[in-house]
Amino acid sequence: MKKEKSMYVCKECGYKSIKWMGKCPNCGEWGSLEEEVEVTVANKKIPKGSLSFQEIDEKLVSFDEIKMEENFRYKTKVKEFDRLLGGGLVQGEVILLTGNPGIGKSTLLLQMANEYTEYGDIIYISGEESLSQIKSRGDRLGIKNKNLYLMSETNVDKIYEYISERKPKVVIIDSIQTLYSETSDSIAGTPTQIREATLKIVDVAKKNNICFFIVGHITKDGKVAGPKMLEHMVDAVFTFEGEEGLFYRILRSEKNRFGSTNELAIFSMEEDGLREIQNSSEYFISERNEKNIGSMIVPVLEGTKVFLLEIQTLITEGNPIGIPKRVVQGFDKNRIQILMAIGEKRMGINLGTKDVFVNIPGGISIKDPAADLGALISLMSVYKNVEISQKIAAIGELGLRGEIRKVFFIDKRLRELEKLGFKGVYIPEANRKEVEKKDYKLKLIYLKNLDEFLERI
Ligand code: TYD
Ligand code: MG
């Protein structure tokens, strides 16, 4: 017997309640509870003893006997995109792409759809734009391709049937919020509908080994609009970001079943579509003088790739009786507070009521602790008004005693600096053994602690 039960589910934290409330008692968010209809099948019993010994034997496979399946990956000419996917698109993979309106999601996916036609038929399904609108975007991108099919459809049940029948290699859904299923009463875009539609897409993808890219809109505070579990239902979640007025776009992998997370790739939005930027370090650290005050280059690891970033610091007088400002962009604010405390104790940097501004240009946010030393040198340079050569970089995590701790992937970081013509780099003494015998075109300056650094400048 089927029973329908109405529940209110918080779209922020997933909290369930039988009655509607203005504020979620679990996460405290206002207006986040939305109605969902749960269908439960009551009194359904699983018959005992229905499995034969033979069936059980087939279910249990010895660890040693399991053979690894080679994942076949679809590749494109856009190397950075393939790298983000972990080396290409895996058959049956479902990827959610989110980002602000106008950032370039439809452009990116139309370009990629065109690339994947090398493997067979690709279908681009849009509920957002008319076929002629998509065609005119395609013309602008220089696309001419008879294996690329467009379809204007919002009924997910029809899409399900059509895709199961036609079996294309890759399908683009633009966007999940426009889809609706006849099996649910609510309107398109509600959490119930988004969940229904995603379930159906994941099902058709896995049953037929078809890849899907799903566009998902985000709310004002940057979260995927729809139920929280949307992100759990798909194999990968990519976000597309960029600052208004800038041509650069950052594609990031937030979740990645067949690759690594926090991987990022940079694109530029041109007149004729998106172009990958392979040498992204040049993008982040261009236009610089020989020597600078308050600026230091750090090689940081994002996912599996090293990026060279510039940490900039500015100190101003501030209000002597007010609370000093600590404005931090692109770096963890708490981390900067800790570094300022270390700077005060170990380097005599007395900031008092002064205002401090820390910025990483390029719209990127870093978490890599190896940037600690560079951030502190940048701060010290403004405070003591000393110029720093921009041909020297810094790598090292800092401890509270002022000790410089070992970092991971040191070789990768040094190779990137070498490639971009750096002359030297401060690195932790603790990394010496790993790199000493290798041949770098860089002067390696080993440091145990901040005292050793101060002796050198
Ligand atoms: P779009 O892909 O429609 O964004 P989304 O799907 O994320 O909403 O991109 C829209 C913007 O990109 C629009 O402002 C125009 C710009 N654009 C270019 O600059 N060059 C191009 O070749 C294309 C197709 C779009
Ligand atoms: Mg779009």
PDB file of C-alpha atoms and ligand atoms in Angstrom, residues 102 105-107 124 128-129 137 174 215 217, ligand 2:
ATOM      1  CA  GLY A 102      26.206  35.056 -17.188  1.00  0.00           C
ATOM      2  CA  LYS A 105      28.355  27.892 -18.142  1.00  0.00           C
ATOM      3  CA  SER A 106      26.345  27.462 -21.332  1.00  0.00           C
ATOM      4  CA  THR A 107      29.264  28.684 -23.430  1.00  0.00           C
ATOM      5  CA  TYR A 124      22.498  19.528 -25.749  1.00  0.00           C
ATOM      6  CA  GLU A 128      16.514  27.987 -20.838  1.00  0.00           C
ATOM      7  CA  GLU A 129      17.048  29.132 -24.388  1.00  0.00           C
ATOM      8  CA  ARG A 137      25.945  31.209 -29.710  1.00  0.00           C
ATOM      9  CA  ASP A 174      20.892  23.315 -19.232  1.00  0.00           C
ATOM     10  CA  VAL A 215      23.959  23.048 -15.178  1.00  0.00           C
ATOM     11  CA  HIS A 217      21.968  27.678 -10.726  1.00  0.00           C
TER      12      HIS A 217
HETATM   13 MG    MG B   2      23.222  29.572 -19.500  1.00  0.00          MG
END
